[in-house]
Amino acid sequence: MAITLTETAAKHVAGSLSKRGRGIGLRLGVRTTGCSGLAYKIEYADDAKPEDLRFNSHGVTVLVDPKSLPYIDGTELDFAREGLNEGFKFNNPNVKDECGCGESFNV
């Protein structure tokens, strides 16, 4: 069981945390929504909850709630710039189908 960041994503997160001046890492999870059923939640974490699972990737802490882990276990998070757009990309081996707009998925 693991969640990993690419080196590019880790550098982006570390830089963002430094600019914020606070935070211990990145919190990942899923929520029920969209036409395919699940969507990713991502935010900077200022503290850890007792139930959080911790992963370390390229020096960055990734926190995941236990209920989300079965849906995102094995996921690699990347950060990419494509033209004028930039953002996180989830490489999730559990995804069976995604909606047309890319906002939600199912496993």
mmCIF file of N, CA, C and O in Angstrom:
data_model
loop_
_atom_site.group_PDB
_atom_site.id
_atom_site.type_symbol
_atom_site.label_atom_id
_atom_site.label_comp_id
_atom_site.label_asym_id
_atom_site.label_seq_id
_atom_site.Cartn_x
_atom_site.Cartn_y
_atom_site.Cartn_z
ATOM 1 N N MET A 1 0.848 -1.182 0.000
ATOM 2 C CA MET A 1 0.000 0.000 0.000
ATOM 3 C C MET A 1 0.891 1.241 0.000
ATOM 4 O O MET A 1 1.723 1.393 0.871
ATOM 5 N N ALA A 2 0.693 2.096 -0.994
ATOM 6 C CA ALA A 2 1.522 3.290 -1.065
ATOM 7 C C ALA A 2 0.915 4.327 -2.004
ATOM 8 O O ALA A 2 0.237 3.992 -2.963
ATOM 9 N N ILE A 3 1.180 5.562 -1.678
ATOM 10 C CA ILE A 3 0.887 6.699 -2.540
ATOM 11 C C ILE A 3 2.232 7.367 -2.784
ATOM 12 O O ILE A 3 2.990 7.601 -1.845
ATOM 13 N N THR A 4 2.552 7.671 -4.037
ATOM 14 C CA THR A 4 3.838 8.285 -4.344
ATOM 15 C C THR A 4 3.660 9.572 -5.141
ATOM 16 O O THR A 4 2.623 9.789 -5.774
ATOM 17 N N LEU A 5 4.676 10.390 -5.092
ATOM 18 C CA LEU A 5 4.750 11.617 -5.885
ATOM 19 C C LEU A 5 5.912 11.471 -6.852
ATOM 20 O O LEU A 5 6.929 10.859 -6.510
ATOM 21 N N THR A 6 5.766 12.031 -8.035
ATOM 22 C CA THR A 6 6.929 12.128 -8.908
ATOM 23 C C THR A 6 7.846 13.190 -8.314
ATOM 24 O O THR A 6 7.435 13.989 -7.459
ATOM 25 N N GLU A 7 9.069 13.214 -8.768
ATOM 26 C CA GLU A 7 10.001 14.226 -8.278
ATOM 27 C C GLU A 7 9.483 15.633 -8.591
ATOM 28 O O GLU A 7 9.596 16.541 -7.768
ATOM 29 N N THR A 8 8.877 15.812 -9.758
ATOM 30 C CA THR A 8 8.322 17.113 -10.146
ATOM 31 C C THR A 8 7.202 17.532 -9.199
ATOM 32 O O THR A 8 7.143 18.681 -8.760
ATOM 33 N N ALA A 9 6.301 16.604 -8.875
ATOM 34 C CA ALA A 9 5.203 16.912 -7.958
ATOM 35 C C ALA A 9 5.736 17.234 -6.569
ATOM 36 O O ALA A 9 5.264 18.176 -5.917
ATOM 37 N N ALA A 10 6.718 16.476 -6.105
ATOM 38 C CA ALA A 10 7.285 16.711 -4.776
ATOM 39 C C ALA A 10 7.930 18.094 -4.691
ATOM 40 O O ALA A 10 7.755 18.809 -3.699
ATOM 41 N N LYS A 11 8.647 18.487 -5.733
ATOM 42 C CA LYS A 11 9.268 19.818 -5.748
ATOM 43 C C LYS A 11 8.199 20.914 -5.722
ATOM 44 O O LYS A 11 8.347 21.925 -5.038
ATOM 45 N N HIS A 12 7.111 20.712 -6.471
ATOM 46 C CA HIS A 12 6.033 21.698 -6.493
ATOM 47 C C HIS A 12 5.385 21.818 -5.111
ATOM 48 O O HIS A 12 5.159 22.929 -4.624
ATOM 49 N N VAL A 13 5.083 20.682 -4.482
ATOM 50 C CA VAL A 13 4.454 20.698 -3.159
ATOM 51 C C VAL A 13 5.378 21.340 -2.134
ATOM 52 O O VAL A 13 4.952 22.201 -1.350
ATOM 53 N N ALA A 14 6.651 20.953 -2.133
ATOM 54 C CA ALA A 14 7.608 21.522 -1.178
ATOM 55 C C ALA A 14 7.725 23.036 -1.361
ATOM 56 O O ALA A 14 7.749 23.788 -0.381
ATOM 57 N N GLY A 15 7.760 23.491 -2.608
ATOM 58 C CA GLY A 15 7.827 24.926 -2.875
ATOM 59 C C GLY A 15 6.579 25.652 -2.413
ATOM 60 O O GLY A 15 6.659 26.745 -1.840
ATOM 61 N N SER A 16 5.424 25.048 -2.633
ATOM 62 C CA SER A 16 4.156 25.661 -2.207
ATOM 63 C C SER A 16 4.058 25.732 -0.688
ATOM 64 O O SER A 16 3.605 26.729 -0.137
ATOM 65 N N LEU A 17 4.481 24.664 -0.016
ATOM 66 C CA LEU A 17 4.465 24.673 1.449
ATOM 67 C C LEU A 17 5.405 25.748 1.990
ATOM 68 O O LEU A 17 5.077 26.433 2.960
ATOM 69 N N SER A 18 6.555 25.914 1.349
ATOM 70 C CA SER A 18 7.509 26.936 1.762
ATOM 71 C C SER A 18 6.917 28.335 1.587
ATOM 72 O O SER A 18 7.034 29.182 2.471
ATOM 73 N N LYS A 19 6.258 28.570 0.455
ATOM 74 C CA LYS A 19 5.633 29.870 0.200
ATOM 75 C C LYS A 19 4.509 30.162 1.188
ATOM 76 O O LYS A 19 4.314 31.294 1.603
ATOM 77 N N ARG A 20 3.741 29.109 1.549
ATOM 78 C CA ARG A 20 2.654 29.259 2.518
ATOM 79 C C ARG A 20 3.194 29.606 3.905
ATOM 80 O O ARG A 20 2.506 30.206 4.700
ATOM 81 N N GLY A 21 4.402 29.113 4.193
ATOM 82 C CA GLY A 21 4.986 29.361 5.498
ATOM 83 C C GLY A 21 4.470 28.430 6.588
ATOM 84 O O GLY A 21 4.766 28.614 7.761
ATOM 85 N N ARG A 22 3.702 27.426 6.206
ATOM 86 C CA ARG A 22 3.175 26.459 7.171
ATOM 87 C C ARG A 22 2.727 25.218 6.403
ATOM 88 O O ARG A 22 2.575 25.245 5.188
ATOM 89 N N GLY A 23 2.520 24.153 7.137
ATOM 90 C CA GLY A 23 2.039 22.922 6.530
ATOM 91 C C GLY A 23 3.024 21.790 6.718
ATOM 92 O O GLY A 23 4.235 22.003 6.776
ATOM 93 N N ILE A 24 2.470 20.574 6.827
ATOM 94 C CA ILE A 24 3.306 19.404 7.034
ATOM 95 C C ILE A 24 3.334 18.491 5.809
ATOM 96 O O ILE A 24 4.093 17.538 5.769
ATOM 97 N N GLY A 25 2.478 18.763 4.829
ATOM 98 C CA GLY A 25 2.452 17.919 3.647
ATOM 99 C C GLY A 25 1.194 18.107 2.830
ATOM 100 O O GLY A 25 0.554 19.160 2.876
ATOM 101 N N LEU A 26 0.839 17.060 2.126
ATOM 102 C CA LEU A 26 -0.302 17.073 1.211
ATOM 103 C C LEU A 26 -1.311 16.035 1.667
ATOM 104 O O LEU A 26 -0.943 14.919 2.031
ATOM 105 N N ARG A 27 -2.591 16.398 1.682
ATOM 106 C CA ARG A 27 -3.662 15.474 2.046
ATOM 107 C C ARG A 27 -4.420 15.072 0.779
ATOM 108 O O ARG A 27 -4.885 15.919 0.025
ATOM 109 N N LEU A 28 -4.506 13.751 0.545
ATOM 110 C CA LEU A 28 -5.239 13.215 -0.608
ATOM 111 C C LEU A 28 -6.401 12.373 -0.119
ATOM 112 O O LEU A 28 -6.312 11.710 0.910
ATOM 113 N N GLY A 29 -7.470 12.382 -0.884
ATOM 114 C CA GLY A 29 -8.619 11.553 -0.575
ATOM 115 C C GLY A 29 -9.572 11.528 -1.750
ATOM 116 O O GLY A 29 -9.277 12.055 -2.821
ATOM 117 N N VAL A 30 -10.722 10.893 -1.536
ATOM 118 C CA VAL A 30 -11.779 10.874 -2.549
ATOM 119 C C VAL A 30 -13.090 11.272 -1.896
ATOM 120 O O VAL A 30 -13.266 11.167 -0.685
ATOM 121 N N ARG A 31 -13.989 11.749 -2.725
ATOM 122 C CA ARG A 31 -15.343 12.066 -2.277
ATOM 123 C C ARG A 31 -16.317 11.557 -3.324
ATOM 124 O O ARG A 31 -15.954 11.391 -4.497
ATOM 125 N N THR A 32 -17.548 11.309 -2.908
ATOM 126 C CA THR A 32 -18.574 10.841 -3.827
ATOM 127 C C THR A 32 -19.154 12.047 -4.561
ATOM 128 O O THR A 32 -19.646 12.981 -3.932
ATOM 129 N N THR A 33 -19.094 12.005 -5.890
ATOM 130 C CA THR A 33 -19.609 13.110 -6.697
ATOM 131 C C THR A 33 -19.488 12.761 -8.176
ATOM 132 O O THR A 33 -18.898 11.763 -8.550
ATOM 133 N N GLY A 34 -20.015 13.607 -9.019
ATOM 134 C CA GLY A 34 -19.839 13.500 -10.461
ATOM 135 C C GLY A 34 -20.619 12.380 -11.107
ATOM 136 O O GLY A 34 -21.283 11.591 -10.460
ATOM 137 N N CYS A 35 -20.477 12.291 -12.403
ATOM 138 C CA CYS A 35 -21.240 11.303 -13.162
ATOM 139 C C CYS A 35 -20.647 9.904 -13.077
ATOM 140 O O CYS A 35 -21.326 8.926 -13.352
ATOM 141 N N SER A 36 -19.380 9.776 -12.670
ATOM 142 C CA SER A 36 -18.782 8.448 -12.554
ATOM 143 C C SER A 36 -18.684 7.960 -11.111
ATOM 144 O O SER A 36 -18.318 6.831 -10.872
ATOM 145 N N GLY A 37 -18.967 8.811 -10.145
ATOM 146 C CA GLY A 37 -19.063 8.357 -8.767
ATOM 147 C C GLY A 37 -18.070 8.914 -7.775
ATOM 148 O O GLY A 37 -18.412 9.201 -6.643
ATOM 149 N N LEU A 38 -16.790 9.071 -8.128
ATOM 150 C CA LEU A 38 -15.768 9.520 -7.193
ATOM 151 C C LEU A 38 -14.949 10.649 -7.807
ATOM 152 O O LEU A 38 -14.735 10.686 -9.013
ATOM 153 N N ALA A 39 -14.481 11.539 -6.956
ATOM 154 C CA ALA A 39 -13.582 12.604 -7.389
ATOM 155 C C ALA A 39 -12.469 12.737 -6.357
ATOM 156 O O ALA A 39 -12.655 12.417 -5.183
ATOM 157 N N TYR A 40 -11.324 13.189 -6.799
ATOM 158 C CA TYR A 40 -10.189 13.366 -5.906
ATOM 159 C C TYR A 40 -10.359 14.620 -5.056
ATOM 160 O O TYR A 40 -10.895 15.626 -5.522
ATOM 161 N N LYS A 41 -9.881 14.544 -3.826
ATOM 162 C CA LYS A 41 -9.744 15.712 -2.950
ATOM 163 C C LYS A 41 -8.255 15.889 -2.718
ATOM 164 O O LYS A 41 -7.548 14.918 -2.455
ATOM 165 N N ILE A 42 -7.794 17.104 -2.817
ATOM 166 C CA ILE A 42 -6.378 17.381 -2.581
ATOM 167 C C ILE A 42 -6.266 18.742 -1.908
ATOM 168 O O ILE A 42 -6.936 19.698 -2.309
ATOM 169 N N GLU A 43 -5.471 18.800 -0.845
ATOM 170 C CA GLU A 43 -5.271 20.061 -0.126
ATOM 171 C C GLU A 43 -3.959 19.987 0.652
ATOM 172 O O GLU A 43 -3.446 18.894 0.906
ATOM 173 N N TYR A 44 -3.444 21.139 1.013
ATOM 174 C CA TYR A 44 -2.257 21.166 1.856
ATOM 175 C C TYR A 44 -2.702 20.888 3.285
ATOM 176 O O TYR A 44 -3.744 21.365 3.729
ATOM 177 N N ALA A 45 -1.914 20.099 3.993
ATOM 178 C CA ALA A 45 -2.255 19.700 5.355
ATOM 179 C C ALA A 45 -1.412 20.488 6.346
ATOM 180 O O ALA A 45 -0.188 20.514 6.241
ATOM 181 N N ASP A 46 -2.083 21.125 7.300
ATOM 182 C CA ASP A 46 -1.380 21.854 8.347
ATOM 183 C C ASP A 46 -1.133 20.983 9.573
ATOM 184 O O ASP A 46 -0.292 21.299 10.406
ATOM 185 N N ASP A 47 -1.900 19.894 9.689
ATOM 186 C CA ASP A 47 -1.692 18.960 10.790
ATOM 187 C C ASP A 47 -2.203 17.581 10.382
ATOM 188 O O ASP A 47 -2.924 17.446 9.405
ATOM 189 N N ALA A 48 -1.802 16.585 11.124
ATOM 190 C CA ALA A 48 -2.229 15.211 10.858
ATOM 191 C C ALA A 48 -3.334 14.823 11.825
ATOM 192 O O ALA A 48 -3.330 15.242 12.982
ATOM 193 N N LYS A 49 -4.265 14.026 11.342
ATOM 194 C CA LYS A 49 -5.316 13.471 12.186
ATOM 195 C C LYS A 49 -4.840 12.103 12.677
ATOM 196 O O LYS A 49 -4.063 11.433 11.992
ATOM 197 N N PRO A 50 -5.308 11.668 13.843
ATOM 198 C CA PRO A 50 -4.836 10.387 14.381
ATOM 199 C C PRO A 50 -5.038 9.202 13.429
ATOM 200 O O PRO A 50 -4.217 8.288 13.402
ATOM 201 N N GLU A 51 -6.105 9.221 12.648
ATOM 202 C CA GLU A 51 -6.390 8.094 11.754
ATOM 203 C C GLU A 51 -5.672 8.175 10.407
ATOM 204 O O GLU A 51 -5.716 7.227 9.620
ATOM 205 N N ASP A 52 -5.009 9.286 10.112
ATOM 206 C CA ASP A 52 -4.328 9.448 8.826
ATOM 207 C C ASP A 52 -3.238 8.403 8.617
ATOM 208 O O ASP A 52 -2.492 8.066 9.539
ATOM 209 N N LEU A 53 -3.157 7.910 7.396
ATOM 210 C CA LEU A 53 -2.044 7.062 6.974
ATOM 211 C C LEU A 53 -1.010 7.990 6.352
ATOM 212 O O LEU A 53 -1.353 8.895 5.590
ATOM 213 N N ARG A 54 0.251 7.770 6.669
ATOM 214 C CA ARG A 54 1.325 8.640 6.184
ATOM 215 C C ARG A 54 2.202 7.911 5.184
ATOM 216 O O ARG A 54 2.588 6.770 5.407
ATOM 217 N N PHE A 55 2.508 8.616 4.119
ATOM 218 C CA PHE A 55 3.444 8.124 3.119
ATOM 219 C C PHE A 55 4.469 9.227 2.890
ATOM 220 O O PHE A 55 4.133 10.405 2.969
ATOM 221 N N ASN A 56 5.699 8.852 2.621
ATOM 222 C CA ASN A 56 6.734 9.837 2.343
ATOM 223 C C ASN A 56 7.277 9.563 0.949
ATOM 224 O O ASN A 56 7.620 8.428 0.626
ATOM 225 N N SER A 57 7.309 10.602 0.134
ATOM 226 C CA SER A 57 7.784 10.458 -1.235
ATOM 227 C C SER A 57 8.645 11.660 -1.598
ATOM 228 O O SER A 57 8.167 12.798 -1.546
ATOM 229 N N HIS A 58 9.895 11.418 -1.918
ATOM 230 C CA HIS A 58 10.841 12.489 -2.276
ATOM 231 C C HIS A 58 10.866 13.578 -1.212
ATOM 232 O O HIS A 58 10.927 14.772 -1.529
ATOM 233 N N GLY A 59 10.773 13.180 0.058
ATOM 234 C CA GLY A 59 10.858 14.132 1.165
ATOM 235 C C GLY A 59 9.568 14.847 1.498
ATOM 236 O O GLY A 59 9.550 15.713 2.371
ATOM 237 N N VAL A 60 8.467 14.513 0.836
ATOM 238 C CA VAL A 60 7.179 15.151 1.098
ATOM 239 C C VAL A 60 6.241 14.140 1.761
ATOM 240 O O VAL A 60 6.139 12.998 1.320
ATOM 241 N N THR A 61 5.564 14.580 2.809
ATOM 242 C CA THR A 61 4.590 13.732 3.499
ATOM 243 C C THR A 61 3.248 13.810 2.795
ATOM 244 O O THR A 61 2.756 14.900 2.495
ATOM 245 N N VAL A 62 2.666 12.632 2.549
ATOM 246 C CA VAL A 62 1.338 12.532 1.948
ATOM 247 C C VAL A 62 0.439 11.858 2.981
ATOM 248 O O VAL A 62 0.753 10.777 3.480
ATOM 249 N N LEU A 63 -0.670 12.508 3.327
ATOM 250 C CA LEU A 63 -1.620 11.988 4.301
ATOM 251 C C LEU A 63 -2.877 11.519 3.578
ATOM 252 O O LEU A 63 -3.383 12.213 2.692
ATOM 253 N N VAL A 64 -3.378 10.342 3.969
ATOM 254 C CA VAL A 64 -4.568 9.765 3.347
ATOM 255 C C VAL A 64 -5.466 9.209 4.447
ATOM 256 O O VAL A 64 -4.980 8.516 5.349
ATOM 257 N N ASP A 65 -6.773 9.488 4.372
ATOM 258 C CA ASP A 65 -7.691 8.894 5.336
ATOM 259 C C ASP A 65 -7.917 7.430 4.961
ATOM 260 O O ASP A 65 -7.892 7.075 3.780
ATOM 261 N N PRO A 66 -8.116 6.558 5.952
ATOM 262 C CA PRO A 66 -8.239 5.120 5.682
ATOM 263 C C PRO A 66 -9.389 4.749 4.740
ATOM 264 O O PRO A 66 -9.282 3.766 4.010
ATOM 265 N N LYS A 67 -10.469 5.506 4.727
ATOM 266 C CA LYS A 67 -11.603 5.193 3.848
ATOM 267 C C LYS A 67 -11.284 5.458 2.381
ATOM 268 O O LYS A 67 -11.826 4.814 1.492
ATOM 269 N N SER A 68 -10.396 6.402 2.111
ATOM 270 C CA SER A 68 -10.029 6.731 0.729
ATOM 271 C C SER A 68 -8.976 5.790 0.159
ATOM 272 O O SER A 68 -8.908 5.597 -1.054
ATOM 273 N N LEU A 69 -8.146 5.220 1.020
ATOM 274 C CA LEU A 69 -7.013 4.440 0.535
ATOM 275 C C LEU A 69 -7.372 3.327 -0.443
ATOM 276 O O LEU A 69 -6.689 3.181 -1.465
ATOM 277 N N PRO A 70 -8.435 2.527 -0.232
ATOM 278 C CA PRO A 70 -8.718 1.468 -1.208
ATOM 279 C C PRO A 70 -8.944 1.979 -2.637
ATOM 280 O O PRO A 70 -8.690 1.264 -3.594
ATOM 281 N N TYR A 71 -9.392 3.222 -2.776
ATOM 282 C CA TYR A 71 -9.672 3.792 -4.097
ATOM 283 C C TYR A 71 -8.441 4.399 -4.754
ATOM 284 O O TYR A 71 -8.407 4.562 -5.973
ATOM 285 N N ILE A 72 -7.442 4.768 -3.941
ATOM 286 C CA ILE A 72 -6.274 5.455 -4.499
ATOM 287 C C ILE A 72 -4.953 4.740 -4.203
ATOM 288 O O ILE A 72 -3.888 5.249 -4.547
ATOM 289 N N ASP A 73 -5.009 3.560 -3.599
ATOM 290 C CA ASP A 73 -3.794 2.808 -3.302
ATOM 291 C C ASP A 73 -3.021 2.544 -4.593
ATOM 292 O O ASP A 73 -3.580 2.138 -5.602
ATOM 293 N N GLY A 74 -1.736 2.809 -4.564
ATOM 294 C CA GLY A 74 -0.898 2.617 -5.744
ATOM 295 C C GLY A 74 -0.822 3.834 -6.653
ATOM 296 O O GLY A 74 -0.122 3.819 -7.659
ATOM 297 N N THR A 75 -1.517 4.903 -6.305
ATOM 298 C CA THR A 75 -1.548 6.104 -7.139
ATOM 299 C C THR A 75 -0.221 6.843 -7.100
ATOM 300 O O THR A 75 0.400 6.983 -6.058
ATOM 301 N N GLU A 76 0.180 7.318 -8.269
ATOM 302 C CA GLU A 76 1.323 8.211 -8.387
ATOM 303 C C GLU A 76 0.775 9.580 -8.780
ATOM 304 O O GLU A 76 0.019 9.699 -9.743
ATOM 305 N N LEU A 77 1.154 10.593 -8.022
ATOM 306 C CA LEU A 77 0.708 11.956 -8.292
ATOM 307 C C LEU A 77 1.829 12.705 -9.000
ATOM 308 O O LEU A 77 2.960 12.738 -8.520
ATOM 309 N N ASP A 78 1.504 13.270 -10.149
ATOM 310 C CA ASP A 78 2.468 14.037 -10.929
ATOM 311 C C ASP A 78 1.998 15.477 -10.995
ATOM 312 O O ASP A 78 0.836 15.778 -10.730
ATOM 313 N N PHE A 79 2.892 16.378 -11.349
ATOM 314 C CA PHE A 79 2.538 17.778 -11.590
ATOM 315 C C PHE A 79 3.053 18.128 -12.963
ATOM 316 O O PHE A 79 4.231 17.926 -13.269
ATOM 317 N N ALA A 80 2.166 18.604 -13.827
ATOM 318 C CA ALA A 80 2.554 18.853 -15.212
ATOM 319 C C ALA A 80 2.096 20.228 -15.677
ATOM 320 O O ALA A 80 1.061 20.736 -15.242
ATOM 321 N N ARG A 81 2.892 20.785 -16.573
ATOM 322 C CA ARG A 81 2.536 22.029 -17.255
ATOM 323 C C ARG A 81 2.342 21.693 -18.725
ATOM 324 O O ARG A 81 3.218 21.110 -19.356
ATOM 325 N N GLU A 82 1.182 22.060 -19.252
ATOM 326 C CA GLU A 82 0.881 21.827 -20.659
ATOM 327 C C GLU A 82 0.345 23.126 -21.234
ATOM 328 O O GLU A 82 -0.795 23.495 -20.989
ATOM 329 N N GLY A 83 1.186 23.820 -21.977
ATOM 330 C CA GLY A 83 0.795 25.118 -22.505
ATOM 331 C C GLY A 83 0.579 26.097 -21.365
ATOM 332 O O GLY A 83 1.448 26.290 -20.527
ATOM 333 N N LEU A 84 -0.600 26.705 -21.320
ATOM 334 C CA LEU A 84 -0.925 27.663 -20.263
ATOM 335 C C LEU A 84 -1.497 26.981 -19.017
ATOM 336 O O LEU A 84 -1.713 27.628 -18.005
ATOM 337 N N ASN A 85 -1.765 25.683 -19.104
ATOM 338 C CA ASN A 85 -2.367 24.954 -17.992
ATOM 339 C C ASN A 85 -1.313 24.213 -17.184
ATOM 340 O O ASN A 85 -0.330 23.730 -17.726
ATOM 341 N N GLU A 86 -1.546 24.134 -15.891
ATOM 342 C CA GLU A 86 -0.701 23.343 -15.027
ATOM 343 C C GLU A 86 -1.555 22.757 -13.919
ATOM 344 O O GLU A 86 -2.593 23.319 -13.558
ATOM 345 N N GLY A 87 -1.131 21.609 -13.423
ATOM 346 C CA GLY A 87 -1.883 21.008 -12.340
ATOM 347 C C GLY A 87 -1.430 19.591 -12.045
ATOM 348 O O GLY A 87 -0.553 19.042 -12.718
ATOM 349 N N PHE A 88 -2.055 19.022 -11.028
ATOM 350 C CA PHE A 88 -1.738 17.661 -10.616
ATOM 351 C C PHE A 88 -2.427 16.662 -11.536
ATOM 352 O O PHE A 88 -3.536 16.877 -11.984
ATOM 353 N N LYS A 89 -1.730 15.572 -11.796
ATOM 354 C CA LYS A 89 -2.269 14.470 -12.597
ATOM 355 C C LYS A 89 -2.192 13.210 -11.747
ATOM 356 O O LYS A 89 -1.140 12.891 -11.187
ATOM 357 N N PHE A 90 -3.311 12.516 -11.652
ATOM 358 C CA PHE A 90 -3.389 11.289 -10.869
ATOM 359 C C PHE A 90 -3.206 10.090 -11.794
ATOM 360 O O PHE A 90 -3.986 9.905 -12.719
ATOM 361 N N ASN A 91 -2.187 9.290 -11.537
ATOM 362 C CA ASN A 91 -1.974 8.042 -12.258
ATOM 363 C C ASN A 91 -2.406 6.922 -11.313
ATOM 364 O O ASN A 91 -1.617 6.409 -10.530
ATOM 365 N N ASN A 92 -3.707 6.606 -11.368
ATOM 366 C CA ASN A 92 -4.333 5.687 -10.429
ATOM 367 C C ASN A 92 -4.601 4.343 -11.118
ATOM 368 O O ASN A 92 -5.444 4.264 -12.010
ATOM 369 N N PRO A 93 -3.919 3.280 -10.684
ATOM 370 C CA PRO A 93 -4.103 1.977 -11.335
ATOM 371 C C PRO A 93 -5.465 1.336 -11.053
ATOM 372 O O PRO A 93 -5.828 0.365 -11.706
ATOM 373 N N ASN A 94 -6.223 1.881 -10.118
ATOM 374 C CA ASN A 94 -7.520 1.316 -9.745
ATOM 375 C C ASN A 94 -8.681 1.804 -10.602
ATOM 376 O O ASN A 94 -9.765 1.230 -10.563
ATOM 377 N N VAL A 95 -8.467 2.864 -11.373
ATOM 378 C CA VAL A 95 -9.547 3.467 -12.163
ATOM 379 C C VAL A 95 -9.991 2.522 -13.273
ATOM 380 O O VAL A 95 -9.178 2.056 -14.070
ATOM 381 N N LYS A 96 -11.282 2.252 -13.309
ATOM 382 C CA LYS A 96 -11.868 1.413 -14.362
ATOM 383 C C LYS A 96 -12.501 2.259 -15.463
ATOM 384 O O LYS A 96 -12.540 1.867 -16.609
ATOM 385 N N ASP A 97 -13.014 3.437 -15.074
ATOM 386 C CA ASP A 97 -13.703 4.301 -16.038
ATOM 387 C C ASP A 97 -13.683 5.730 -15.530
ATOM 388 O O ASP A 97 -13.723 5.970 -14.319
ATOM 389 N N GLU A 98 -13.620 6.687 -16.448
ATOM 390 C CA GLU A 98 -13.663 8.103 -16.112
ATOM 391 C C GLU A 98 -14.775 8.766 -16.899
ATOM 392 O O GLU A 98 -15.110 8.322 -17.994
ATOM 393 N N CYS A 99 -15.333 9.836 -16.349
ATOM 394 C CA CYS A 99 -16.355 10.561 -17.091
ATOM 395 C C CYS A 99 -15.687 11.319 -18.238
ATOM 396 O O CYS A 99 -14.468 11.517 -18.245
ATOM 397 N N GLY A 100 -16.453 11.776 -19.169
ATOM 398 C CA GLY A 100 -15.932 12.462 -20.352
ATOM 399 C C GLY A 100 -15.182 13.728 -20.034
ATOM 400 O O GLY A 100 -14.221 14.078 -20.712
ATOM 401 N N CYS A 101 -15.577 14.452 -18.975
ATOM 402 C CA CYS A 101 -14.931 15.712 -18.652
ATOM 403 C C CYS A 101 -13.704 15.503 -17.766
ATOM 404 O O CYS A 101 -12.950 16.432 -17.524
ATOM 405 N N GLY A 102 -13.475 14.268 -17.277
ATOM 406 C CA GLY A 102 -12.306 13.977 -16.479
ATOM 407 C C GLY A 102 -12.399 14.369 -15.023
ATOM 408 O O GLY A 102 -11.414 14.321 -14.297
ATOM 409 N N GLU A 103 -13.575 14.799 -14.585
ATOM 410 C CA GLU A 103 -13.735 15.250 -13.204
ATOM 411 C C GLU A 103 -13.992 14.110 -12.215
ATOM 412 O O GLU A 103 -13.761 14.262 -11.033
ATOM 413 N N SER A 104 -14.496 12.987 -12.683
ATOM 414 C CA SER A 104 -14.802 11.902 -11.755
ATOM 415 C C SER A 104 -14.408 10.560 -12.363
ATOM 416 O O SER A 104 -14.155 10.445 -13.558
ATOM 417 N N PHE A 105 -14.372 9.537 -11.501
ATOM 418 C CA PHE A 105 -13.950 8.211 -11.936
ATOM 419 C C PHE A 105 -14.657 7.160 -11.101
ATOM 420 O O PHE A 105 -15.312 7.462 -10.110
ATOM 421 N N ASN A 106 -14.532 5.896 -11.508
ATOM 422 C CA ASN A 106 -15.008 4.794 -10.676
ATOM 423 C C ASN A 106 -13.978 3.684 -10.692
ATOM 424 O O ASN A 106 -13.114 3.620 -11.557
ATOM 425 N N VAL A 107 -14.076 2.823 -9.673
ATOM 426 C CA VAL A 107 -13.124 1.717 -9.554
ATOM 427 C C VAL A 107 -13.851 0.388 -9.577
ATOM 428 O O VAL A 107 -15.027 0.315 -9.393
#
